Amino acid sequence: MSASTPSYEARTRKLRDVDPEVFGLIQRETERQEYGLEMIPSENFVSEAVLEAMGSVLTNKYAEGQPGKRYYGGCHVVDDVENLASARCCELFGAEFANMQPHSGVQANQAVFEAFLKPGDTFMGLRLDQGGHLSHGSPVNFSGMHYKVVGYGVREADCLIDPDEVLSLARQHKPKLIIAGASAYARQFDWKVFRQAADEVGAIFLADIAHYAGLVAGGAYPSPVPYADIVTTTTHKTLRGPRSGMIMGRAAHQKAINKAVFPGLQGGPHMHTIAAKAVMFKEALTPDFKRYAQQTVDNARALAAALIKGGLKIVSGGTDSHLMLVDVRPLGVTGKVGEETLDRVGITANKNSIPFDPQPFTICSGVRLGTPALTTRGMGTKEMEQVAAFIVEALQNSGNDAKLKSVTAGVQELSRKFPLYKHRLVS
Ligand SMILES: *Cc1c(COP(=O)(O)O)cnc(C)c1O
């Protein structure tokens, strides 16, 4: 061993001793999560078991290729890990195949574009300003830069997706790919309509359930798996797994998808994250998770009802999922001020355009709220009424420091009743 090689003792020291600066930052973030109310609908809190798999030595392993067909030696163990994750995924969703390798949600979508489209081809997606995702055709994203985008929207009258518009746009533009899925749409997608549109014009139907995946897994939101050619999702939102993505679909498309992910788009898969996904699936296959998914939706409905009672408006009048778009104008604030005010009392959310928003996207008229993270902490509909009261009181008093301080105290008191990672805090 050369003198410059760190000793076994040096390599096995804890983060706290090796790098107090980063350790301290992680402590600060743990505290922020512990003592605030996390209401960003795309966030959740993973279990210790998921964290443990993510922090494992599997991060050391290169495994380019598919299980059994790798470009590196020593892959027999990680082959088992990836096969286990895929098998559990197919069991959970009833999919014919699953690819566990996408690094995140956007990479999963990008692989689908690579598999089925050439640059310049036309596809359809829900408009970003009406609930869609950047990777469904925003001009600043690869999807909008390299392909022709036809955006569908929601009806002005009820803020619901209009099946007739989807069908007529498809007939008119003959897209090669039709995407259903959203980041800020609280209602149920009618997957059959998209299947019909795709069939009429010979398009691939991609359902991107990044937001709804956990609800789908738990039976609390309709599954697109019987209808879609391909289903993509993130694994860190309602599915409550590691920050990552994945792709499922019909067996006929497996080869094209696998090739597009690797070598088309990515290099080595993150085996530690794939192990954490396997753990996530095991958790999601339990009756507990079914209850979690239903409670998340029940909580969202209770929160929406209580916010309406408090004078706020909910886009489309309510929710069928884990999230809602709150029109904050009735309380005299913009989305931007709403987000900042909630932040000050320890409620984390994000400003969001509402459909037909007169404000620019930097200001917005809405705030997007979700219940997945609070439900993971164990909160129920009773707590949602309390949370709604905090939100209404804060928004009504956005300029009143004393009032905001008293709301902050209430937020902290409620958080302390539902411990999260307090065992990870050293002080
Ligand atoms: C969050 C989201 C994604 C992107 O996921 P990342 O993991 O952030 O890349 C893709 N599609 C939809 C609909 C989303 O909501």
CSV table of C-alpha atoms and ligand atoms in Angstrom, one decimal:
chain,number,residue,atom,x,y,z
A,1,MET,CA,0.0,0.0,0.0
A,2,SER,CA,1.4,3.4,-1.0
A,3,ALA,CA,1.8,6.0,1.7
A,4,SER,CA,-0.7,8.3,0.0
A,5,THR,CA,-3.5,5.6,0.0
A,6,PRO,CA,-6.0,6.5,2.7
A,7,SER,CA,-6.1,3.8,5.4
A,8,TYR,CA,-9.1,1.6,6.0
A,9,GLU,CA,-9.7,3.7,9.2
A,10,ALA,CA,-9.7,6.9,7.2
A,11,ARG,CA,-12.0,5.6,4.6
A,12,THR,CA,-14.6,4.4,7.1
A,13,ARG,CA,-14.9,7.6,9.1
A,14,LYS,CA,-18.4,9.0,9.4
A,15,LEU,CA,-19.5,12.0,7.4
A,16,ARG,CA,-19.9,14.0,10.6
A,17,ASP,CA,-16.1,13.7,11.2
A,18,VAL,CA,-14.9,13.9,7.6
A,19,ASP,CA,-16.9,16.8,6.4
A,20,PRO,CA,-18.7,18.7,9.2
A,21,GLU,CA,-19.7,21.4,6.7
A,22,VAL,CA,-21.8,19.0,4.5
A,23,PHE,CA,-23.0,17.1,7.6
A,24,GLY,CA,-24.2,20.4,9.0
A,25,LEU,CA,-26.1,21.3,5.9
A,26,ILE,CA,-27.8,17.9,5.8
A,27,GLN,CA,-28.8,18.4,9.5
A,28,ARG,CA,-30.2,21.8,8.6
A,29,GLU,CA,-32.3,20.3,5.8
A,30,THR,CA,-33.4,17.5,8.0
A,31,GLU,CA,-34.7,20.1,10.5
A,32,ARG,CA,-36.4,22.0,7.7
A,33,GLN,CA,-38.3,18.9,6.7
A,34,GLU,CA,-39.0,17.9,10.3
A,35,TYR,CA,-40.5,21.2,11.5
A,36,GLY,CA,-42.3,22.5,8.4
A,37,LEU,CA,-45.3,21.4,6.4
A,38,GLU,CA,-44.3,20.0,3.0
A,39,MET,CA,-47.1,20.7,0.5
A,40,ILE,CA,-45.4,20.5,-2.8
A,41,PRO,CA,-47.4,17.8,-4.5
A,42,SER,CA,-44.3,16.3,-6.2
A,43,GLU,CA,-42.5,15.7,-3.0
A,44,ASN,CA,-42.6,13.0,-0.4
A,45,PHE,CA,-40.6,11.4,2.4
A,46,VAL,CA,-39.0,8.0,1.8
A,47,SER,CA,-38.5,5.4,4.5
A,48,GLU,CA,-35.3,4.6,6.3
A,49,ALA,CA,-35.1,1.4,4.2
A,50,VAL,CA,-35.2,3.3,0.9
A,51,LEU,CA,-32.5,5.7,2.3
A,52,GLU,CA,-30.4,2.8,3.3
A,53,ALA,CA,-30.5,1.2,-0.1
A,54,MET,CA,-29.6,4.5,-1.8
A,55,GLY,CA,-26.7,4.9,0.5
A,56,SER,CA,-25.3,1.5,-0.2
A,57,VAL,CA,-22.2,0.2,-1.9
A,58,LEU,CA,-24.2,-0.6,-5.1
A,59,THR,CA,-23.2,3.0,-6.1
A,60,ASN,CA,-19.8,1.6,-6.9
A,61,LYS,CA,-20.9,-0.8,-9.6
A,62,TYR,CA,-20.8,-0.2,-13.3
A,63,ALA,CA,-23.5,-2.2,-15.1
A,64,GLU,CA,-24.1,-0.9,-18.6
A,65,GLY,CA,-26.4,-3.1,-20.6
A,66,GLN,CA,-29.3,-5.3,-19.5
A,67,PRO,CA,-29.3,-7.9,-16.8
A,68,GLY,CA,-27.5,-11.0,-18.1
A,69,LYS,CA,-26.1,-8.9,-21.1
A,70,ARG,CA,-23.7,-6.4,-19.5
A,71,TYR,CA,-20.6,-4.7,-20.7
A,72,TYR,CA,-18.8,-5.2,-17.4
A,73,GLY,CA,-17.8,-8.2,-15.3
A,74,GLY,CA,-19.0,-8.8,-11.7
A,75,CYS,CA,-22.6,-8.0,-12.5
A,76,HIS,CA,-24.3,-11.2,-11.2
A,77,VAL,CA,-25.4,-9.5,-8.0
A,78,VAL,CA,-26.7,-6.3,-9.5
A,79,ASP,CA,-28.4,-8.4,-12.2
A,80,ASP,CA,-30.5,-9.9,-9.4
A,81,VAL,CA,-31.2,-6.5,-8.0
A,82,GLU,CA,-32.4,-5.1,-11.3
A,83,ASN,CA,-34.5,-8.2,-12.1
A,84,LEU,CA,-36.1,-8.1,-8.7
A,85,ALA,CA,-37.0,-4.4,-9.2
A,86,SER,CA,-38.5,-5.0,-12.6
A,87,ALA,CA,-40.5,-8.1,-11.5
A,88,ARG,CA,-41.9,-6.2,-8.6
A,89,CYS,CA,-42.8,-3.3,-10.8
A,90,CYS,CA,-44.7,-5.5,-13.3
A,91,GLU,CA,-46.5,-7.2,-10.4
A,92,LEU,CA,-47.5,-3.8,-8.9
A,93,PHE,CA,-48.7,-2.2,-12.1
A,94,GLY,CA,-49.7,-5.2,-14.2
A,95,ALA,CA,-47.2,-4.1,-16.9
A,96,GLU,CA,-45.7,-6.5,-19.5
A,97,PHE,CA,-42.2,-5.1,-19.2
A,98,ALA,CA,-40.4,-2.5,-17.1
A,99,ASN,CA,-37.1,-0.7,-17.6
A,100,MET,CA,-35.6,0.4,-14.3
A,101,GLN,CA,-32.7,2.5,-15.7
A,102,PRO,CA,-34.0,6.0,-16.4
A,103,HIS,CA,-32.2,8.4,-14.1
A,104,SER,CA,-35.3,10.6,-13.7
A,105,GLY,CA,-38.7,11.4,-15.1
A,106,VAL,CA,-37.5,13.6,-17.9
A,107,GLN,CA,-35.0,11.0,-19.0
A,108,ALA,CA,-37.8,8.4,-19.1
A,109,ASN,CA,-39.7,10.6,-21.4
A,110,GLN,CA,-36.7,11.4,-23.5
A,111,ALA,CA,-36.1,7.7,-24.1
A,112,VAL,CA,-39.7,7.4,-25.4
A,113,PHE,CA,-39.1,10.2,-27.9
A,114,GLU,CA,-35.8,8.6,-29.0
A,115,ALA,CA,-37.5,5.2,-29.4
A,116,PHE,CA,-40.4,6.3,-31.6
A,117,LEU,CA,-39.8,9.8,-33.1
A,118,LYS,CA,-37.3,11.5,-35.4
A,119,PRO,CA,-36.4,15.1,-34.9
A,120,GLY,CA,-39.1,17.2,-36.6
A,121,ASP,CA,-41.9,14.7,-36.0
A,122,THR,CA,-45.1,15.9,-34.5
A,123,PHE,CA,-46.5,14.9,-31.0
A,124,MET,CA,-49.3,16.1,-28.8
A,125,GLY,CA,-49.1,17.0,-25.1
A,126,LEU,CA,-51.0,19.0,-22.5
A,127,ARG,CA,-50.0,22.7,-22.6
A,128,LEU,CA,-47.6,23.7,-19.8
A,129,ASP,CA,-49.7,26.7,-18.8
A,130,GLN,CA,-52.7,24.5,-18.4
A,131,GLY,CA,-51.1,21.8,-16.2
A,132,GLY,CA,-48.6,20.0,-18.6
A,133,HIS,CA,-44.9,19.3,-17.9
A,134,LEU,CA,-41.9,20.9,-19.5
A,135,SER,CA,-41.0,17.7,-21.2
A,136,HIS,CA,-44.4,17.6,-22.9
A,137,GLY,CA,-43.4,20.3,-25.4
A,138,SER,CA,-42.2,23.4,-23.7
A,139,PRO,CA,-40.1,25.5,-26.2
A,140,VAL,CA,-37.2,25.6,-23.7
A,141,ASN,CA,-37.1,21.8,-23.3
A,142,PHE,CA,-35.6,19.2,-25.7
A,143,SER,CA,-39.2,18.1,-26.4
A,144,GLY,CA,-40.2,21.6,-27.7
A,145,MET,CA,-36.8,22.3,-29.4
A,146,HIS,CA,-36.5,19.1,-31.5
A,147,TYR,CA,-40.1,18.1,-32.3
A,148,LYS,CA,-43.3,19.8,-33.6
A,149,VAL,CA,-45.7,20.3,-30.7
A,150,VAL,CA,-49.4,20.3,-30.8
A,151,GLY,CA,-50.7,21.4,-27.4
A,152,TYR,CA,-54.2,20.5,-26.1
A,153,GLY,CA,-55.7,22.4,-23.2
A,154,VAL,CA,-58.6,22.5,-20.7
A,155,ARG,CA,-62.0,24.0,-21.3
A,156,GLU,CA,-62.5,27.5,-19.9
A,157,ALA,CA,-65.9,26.7,-18.5
A,158,ASP,CA,-64.8,23.9,-16.1
A,159,CYS,CA,-61.0,23.6,-16.5
A,160,LEU,CA,-61.3,19.9,-17.6
A,161,ILE,CA,-59.6,18.4,-20.5
A,162,ASP,CA,-61.9,18.3,-23.5
A,163,PRO,CA,-62.0,14.9,-25.2
A,164,ASP,CA,-63.4,16.4,-28.4
A,165,GLU,CA,-60.5,18.7,-28.6
A,166,VAL,CA,-58.0,15.9,-28.1
A,167,LEU,CA,-59.6,13.8,-30.8
A,168,SER,CA,-60.0,16.6,-33.3
A,169,LEU,CA,-56.4,17.8,-32.9
A,170,ALA,CA,-55.2,14.3,-33.4
A,171,ARG,CA,-57.2,13.9,-36.6
A,172,GLN,CA,-56.0,17.2,-37.9
A,173,HIS,CA,-52.3,17.0,-37.1
A,174,LYS,CA,-51.7,13.2,-37.1
A,175,PRO,CA,-49.0,13.1,-34.4
A,176,LYS,CA,-46.7,10.1,-34.0
A,177,LEU,CA,-46.9,10.3,-30.2
A,178,ILE,CA,-49.7,11.4,-27.9
A,179,ILE,CA,-48.9,12.2,-24.3
A,180,ALA,CA,-51.4,12.1,-21.5
A,181,GLY,CA,-50.3,13.2,-18.1
A,182,ALA,CA,-49.7,16.4,-16.1
A,183,SER,CA,-48.0,18.2,-13.3
A,184,ALA,CA,-50.9,20.4,-12.3
A,185,TYR,CA,-54.1,18.6,-13.2
A,186,ALA,CA,-56.1,17.5,-10.2
A,187,ARG,CA,-58.8,15.5,-12.0
A,188,GLN,CA,-58.8,12.0,-13.5
A,189,PHE,CA,-57.5,11.5,-17.0
A,190,ASP,CA,-59.9,9.5,-19.2
A,191,TRP,CA,-57.2,7.2,-20.6
A,192,LYS,CA,-59.6,5.6,-23.1
A,193,VAL,CA,-59.9,8.9,-25.0
A,194,PHE,CA,-56.2,9.0,-25.6
A,195,ARG,CA,-56.2,5.3,-26.7
A,196,GLN,CA,-58.9,6.1,-29.2
A,197,ALA,CA,-57.1,9.2,-30.5
A,198,ALA,CA,-53.8,7.2,-30.9
A,199,ASP,CA,-55.6,4.3,-32.7
A,200,GLU,CA,-57.4,6.7,-35.1
A,201,VAL,CA,-54.1,8.2,-36.4
A,202,GLY,CA,-51.7,5.3,-35.7
A,203,ALA,CA,-49.8,7.1,-32.9
A,204,ILE,CA,-48.0,5.8,-29.8
A,205,PHE,CA,-49.9,6.6,-26.6
A,206,LEU,CA,-47.6,7.5,-23.8
A,207,ALA,CA,-49.1,8.0,-20.3
A,208,ASP,CA,-46.8,10.0,-18.1
A,209,ILE,CA,-48.0,9.3,-14.5
A,210,ALA,CA,-45.1,11.0,-12.8
A,211,HIS,CA,-47.6,12.6,-10.4
A,212,TYR,CA,-50.2,9.9,-10.0
A,213,ALA,CA,-48.0,6.7,-10.0
A,214,GLY,CA,-48.4,6.0,-6.2
A,215,LEU,CA,-52.2,6.6,-6.4
A,216,VAL,CA,-52.4,4.2,-9.4
A,217,ALA,CA,-50.3,1.6,-7.5
A,218,GLY,CA,-52.6,1.9,-4.5
A,219,GLY,CA,-55.8,1.8,-6.5
A,220,ALA,CA,-56.8,5.3,-5.8
A,221,TYR,CA,-56.5,6.7,-9.3
A,222,PRO,CA,-57.4,5.0,-12.7
A,223,SER,CA,-54.5,3.0,-14.2
A,224,PRO,CA,-53.5,3.8,-17.8
A,225,VAL,CA,-51.6,0.5,-18.1
A,226,PRO,CA,-54.4,-1.4,-19.9
A,227,TYR,CA,-54.7,1.4,-22.4
A,228,ALA,CA,-51.3,3.0,-23.0
A,229,ASP,CA,-48.5,1.7,-25.2
A,230,ILE,CA,-45.9,3.1,-22.8
A,231,VAL,CA,-46.2,4.4,-19.3
A,232,THR,CA,-43.4,6.6,-17.8
A,233,THR,CA,-43.1,7.9,-14.3
A,234,THR,CA,-40.9,9.3,-11.7
A,235,THR,CA,-40.5,7.2,-8.6
A,236,HIS,CA,-40.0,10.0,-6.0
A,237,LYS,CA,-43.4,11.6,-6.0
A,238,THR,CA,-46.6,9.8,-4.8
A,239,LEU,CA,-44.8,6.4,-5.3
A,240,ARG,CA,-42.5,7.5,-2.4
A,241,GLY,CA,-39.2,6.0,-3.6
A,242,PRO,CA,-35.8,7.3,-4.5
A,243,ARG,CA,-35.4,10.3,-6.9
A,244,SER,CA,-35.5,8.5,-10.2
A,245,GLY,CA,-37.6,7.4,-13.2
A,246,MET,CA,-38.8,4.3,-15.0
A,247,ILE,CA,-40.7,3.0,-18.1
A,248,MET,CA,-43.3,0.3,-18.4
A,249,GLY,CA,-45.2,-0.9,-21.4
A,250,ARG,CA,-46.4,-3.5,-23.8
A,251,ALA,CA,-43.9,-6.3,-24.6
A,252,ALA,CA,-43.8,-5.3,-28.3
A,253,HIS,CA,-42.1,-2.1,-27.4
A,254,GLN,CA,-39.6,-3.5,-24.9
A,255,LYS,CA,-36.6,-3.8,-27.4
A,256,ALA,CA,-37.0,-0.2,-28.7
A,257,ILE,CA,-37.3,1.2,-25.2
A,258,ASN,CA,-34.3,-0.7,-23.8
A,259,LYS,CA,-32.1,0.4,-26.8
A,260,ALA,CA,-33.2,4.0,-26.4
A,261,VAL,CA,-32.3,4.2,-22.7
A,262,PHE,CA,-29.0,2.4,-23.2
A,263,PRO,CA,-26.9,3.0,-25.3
A,264,GLY,CA,-29.2,5.7,-26.8
A,265,LEU,CA,-29.4,8.1,-24.0
A,266,GLN,CA,-27.6,7.0,-20.8
A,267,GLY,CA,-24.5,5.2,-19.7
A,268,GLY,CA,-24.3,3.2,-16.5
A,269,PRO,CA,-27.5,2.6,-14.5
A,270,HIS,CA,-27.5,3.8,-10.9
A,271,MET,CA,-27.7,0.4,-9.2
A,272,HIS,CA,-28.0,1.9,-5.7
A,273,THR,CA,-31.1,3.8,-6.9
A,274,ILE,CA,-32.5,0.7,-8.6
A,275,ALA,CA,-32.1,-1.2,-5.4
A,276,ALA,CA,-34.0,1.5,-3.6
A,277,LYS,CA,-36.7,1.3,-6.3
A,278,ALA,CA,-37.0,-2.5,-5.5
A,279,VAL,CA,-37.5,-1.6,-1.8
A,280,MET,CA,-40.1,1.1,-2.8
A,281,PHE,CA,-42.1,-1.6,-4.8
A,282,LYS,CA,-42.0,-3.9,-1.9
A,283,GLU,CA,-43.5,-1.2,0.3
A,284,ALA,CA,-46.0,-0.2,-2.4
A,285,LEU,CA,-47.3,-3.8,-2.7
A,286,THR,CA,-48.5,-3.8,0.9
A,287,PRO,CA,-52.1,-3.1,2.1
A,288,ASP,CA,-50.6,-0.2,4.1
A,289,PHE,CA,-49.6,1.5,0.9
A,290,LYS,CA,-53.2,1.1,-0.5
A,291,ARG,CA,-54.5,2.8,2.6
A,292,TYR,CA,-51.8,5.5,2.2
A,293,ALA,CA,-52.9,6.2,-1.4
A,294,GLN,CA,-56.6,6.5,-0.5
A,295,GLN,CA,-55.8,8.6,2.5
A,296,THR,CA,-53.7,11.0,0.3
A,297,VAL,CA,-56.8,11.5,-1.9
A,298,ASP,CA,-59.2,11.8,1.0
A,299,ASN,CA,-56.8,14.4,2.6
A,300,ALA,CA,-56.7,16.4,-0.7
A,301,ARG,CA,-60.4,16.5,-0.9
A,302,ALA,CA,-60.7,17.5,2.8
A,303,LEU,CA,-58.1,20.2,2.3
A,304,ALA,CA,-59.8,21.6,-0.9
A,305,ALA,CA,-63.2,21.7,0.9
A,306,ALA,CA,-61.7,23.5,3.8
A,307,LEU,CA,-59.9,26.0,1.6
A,308,ILE,CA,-63.1,26.8,-0.2
A,309,LYS,CA,-64.9,27.4,3.1
A,310,GLY,CA,-62.0,29.8,3.9
A,311,GLY,CA,-62.8,31.8,0.8
A,312,LEU,CA,-60.3,30.5,-1.7
A,313,LYS,CA,-61.2,29.1,-5.1
A,314,ILE,CA,-60.0,25.7,-6.4
A,315,VAL,CA,-59.5,25.3,-10.1
A,316,SER,CA,-62.1,22.8,-11.5
A,317,GLY,CA,-63.9,23.1,-8.1
A,318,GLY,CA,-62.0,20.3,-6.3
A,319,THR,CA,-59.7,17.3,-6.8
A,320,ASP,CA,-59.7,13.6,-7.6
A,321,SER,CA,-56.0,13.2,-6.8
A,322,HIS,CA,-53.3,14.2,-4.4
A,323,LEU,CA,-53.1,17.8,-5.6
A,324,MET,CA,-55.1,21.0,-6.2
A,325,LEU,CA,-54.6,24.3,-7.9
A,326,VAL,CA,-55.7,27.1,-5.6
A,327,ASP,CA,-56.7,30.4,-7.1
A,328,VAL,CA,-55.5,32.8,-4.4
A,329,ARG,CA,-56.9,36.0,-5.8
A,330,PRO,CA,-60.1,36.0,-3.6
A,331,LEU,CA,-57.8,36.6,-0.6
A,332,GLY,CA,-56.1,39.5,-2.4
A,333,VAL,CA,-52.7,38.0,-3.2
A,334,THR,CA,-50.8,36.7,-6.2
A,335,GLY,CA,-49.3,33.3,-6.5
A,336,LYS,CA,-45.9,34.7,-5.9
A,337,VAL,CA,-46.9,36.5,-2.7
A,338,GLY,CA,-48.9,33.4,-1.7
A,339,GLU,CA,-45.8,31.2,-2.1
A,340,GLU,CA,-43.6,33.7,-0.2
A,341,THR,CA,-46.1,34.1,2.6
A,342,LEU,CA,-46.6,30.4,3.1
A,343,ASP,CA,-42.8,30.0,3.1
A,344,ARG,CA,-42.6,32.4,6.0
A,345,VAL,CA,-44.9,30.3,8.2
A,346,GLY,CA,-43.1,27.1,7.3
A,347,ILE,CA,-45.6,25.8,4.7
A,348,THR,CA,-43.7,24.8,1.5
A,349,ALA,CA,-45.6,25.1,-1.7
A,350,ASN,CA,-45.1,26.6,-5.2
A,351,LYS,CA,-46.8,29.4,-7.1
A,352,ASN,CA,-48.4,28.0,-10.3
A,353,SER,CA,-50.2,29.5,-13.3
A,354,ILE,CA,-53.9,28.7,-13.3
A,355,PRO,CA,-55.6,28.0,-16.7
A,356,PHE,CA,-56.1,31.3,-18.6
A,357,ASP,CA,-54.0,33.1,-16.0
A,358,PRO,CA,-53.9,36.9,-16.7
A,359,GLN,CA,-50.5,37.1,-14.7
A,360,PRO,CA,-47.1,36.2,-16.2
A,361,PHE,CA,-45.7,32.9,-15.1
A,362,THR,CA,-43.2,34.7,-12.8
A,363,ILE,CA,-46.2,36.1,-10.8
A,364,CYS,CA,-49.1,33.6,-11.3
A,365,SER,CA,-52.6,33.7,-9.8
A,366,GLY,CA,-52.3,30.2,-8.2
A,367,VAL,CA,-50.6,28.1,-5.7
A,368,ARG,CA,-50.3,24.3,-6.2
A,369,LEU,CA,-50.8,22.3,-3.0
A,370,GLY,CA,-50.6,18.5,-2.4
A,371,THR,CA,-51.0,16.0,0.4
A,372,PRO,CA,-48.6,13.1,-0.3
A,373,ALA,CA,-45.9,14.3,2.1
A,374,LEU,CA,-48.2,15.2,5.0
A,375,THR,CA,-50.1,12.0,4.6
A,376,THR,CA,-46.8,10.0,4.9
A,377,ARG,CA,-46.3,11.7,8.2
A,378,GLY,CA,-49.6,10.3,9.4
A,379,MET,CA,-51.9,13.3,9.1
A,380,GLY,CA,-55.6,12.8,8.3
A,381,THR,CA,-58.6,14.8,7.3
A,382,LYS,CA,-58.8,16.5,10.8
A,383,GLU,CA,-55.2,17.8,10.4
A,384,MET,CA,-56.1,19.0,6.8
A,385,GLU,CA,-58.7,21.3,8.3
A,386,GLN,CA,-56.1,22.7,10.6
A,387,VAL,CA,-53.6,23.2,7.8
A,388,ALA,CA,-56.3,24.9,5.6
A,389,ALA,CA,-56.9,27.3,8.5
A,390,PHE,CA,-53.2,28.1,8.7
A,391,ILE,CA,-53.1,28.7,5.0
A,392,VAL,CA,-56.1,31.0,5.0
A,393,GLU,CA,-54.9,33.0,8.0
A,394,ALA,CA,-51.5,33.4,6.5
A,395,LEU,CA,-52.8,34.5,3.1
A,396,GLN,CA,-55.2,37.0,4.7
A,397,ASN,CA,-52.4,38.5,6.7
A,398,SER,CA,-49.5,38.4,4.2
A,399,GLY,CA,-48.2,41.8,5.5
A,400,ASN,CA,-48.8,41.3,9.2
A,401,ASP,CA,-45.6,40.0,10.9
A,402,ALA,CA,-47.2,39.3,14.3
A,403,LYS,CA,-50.0,37.2,12.7
A,404,LEU,CA,-47.6,35.3,10.6
A,405,LYS,CA,-45.5,34.5,13.7
A,406,SER,CA,-48.5,33.0,15.5
A,407,VAL,CA,-49.3,30.9,12.4
A,408,THR,CA,-45.7,29.7,12.3
A,409,ALA,CA,-46.0,28.6,15.9
A,410,GLY,CA,-49.1,26.6,15.0
A,411,VAL,CA,-47.3,25.0,12.0
A,412,GLN,CA,-44.4,23.9,14.2
A,413,GLU,CA,-46.6,22.5,16.9
A,414,LEU,CA,-48.5,20.4,14.4
A,415,SER,CA,-45.3,19.2,12.8
A,416,ARG,CA,-43.9,18.1,16.2
A,417,LYS,CA,-47.0,15.8,16.6
A,418,PHE,CA,-46.0,13.9,13.5
A,419,PRO,CA,-42.3,13.0,13.8
A,420,LEU,CA,-40.5,12.2,10.6
A,421,TYR,CA,-36.7,11.9,10.7
A,422,LYS,CA,-36.1,13.2,14.2
A,423,HIS,CA,-33.8,10.2,15.0
A,424,ARG,CA,-31.4,11.7,12.4
A,425,LEU,CA,-31.1,15.0,14.2
A,426,VAL,CA,-28.0,15.2,16.5
A,427,SER,CA,-29.0,18.1,18.6
B,1,LIG,C1,-42.1,15.6,-12.3
B,1,LIG,C2,-42.5,15.3,-13.7
B,1,LIG,C3,-41.6,14.8,-14.6
B,1,LIG,C4,-40.1,15.0,-14.4
B,1,LIG,O1,-39.5,14.3,-13.5
B,1,LIG,P1,-38.0,14.7,-13.1
B,1,LIG,O2,-37.7,13.5,-12.2
B,1,LIG,O3,-38.0,16.0,-12.4
B,1,LIG,O4,-37.1,14.7,-14.3
B,1,LIG,C5,-42.1,14.3,-15.8
B,1,LIG,N1,-43.4,14.4,-16.1
B,1,LIG,C6,-44.3,14.9,-15.3
B,1,LIG,C7,-45.7,14.9,-15.7
B,1,LIG,C8,-43.9,15.3,-14.1
B,1,LIG,O5,-44.8,15.9,-13.2
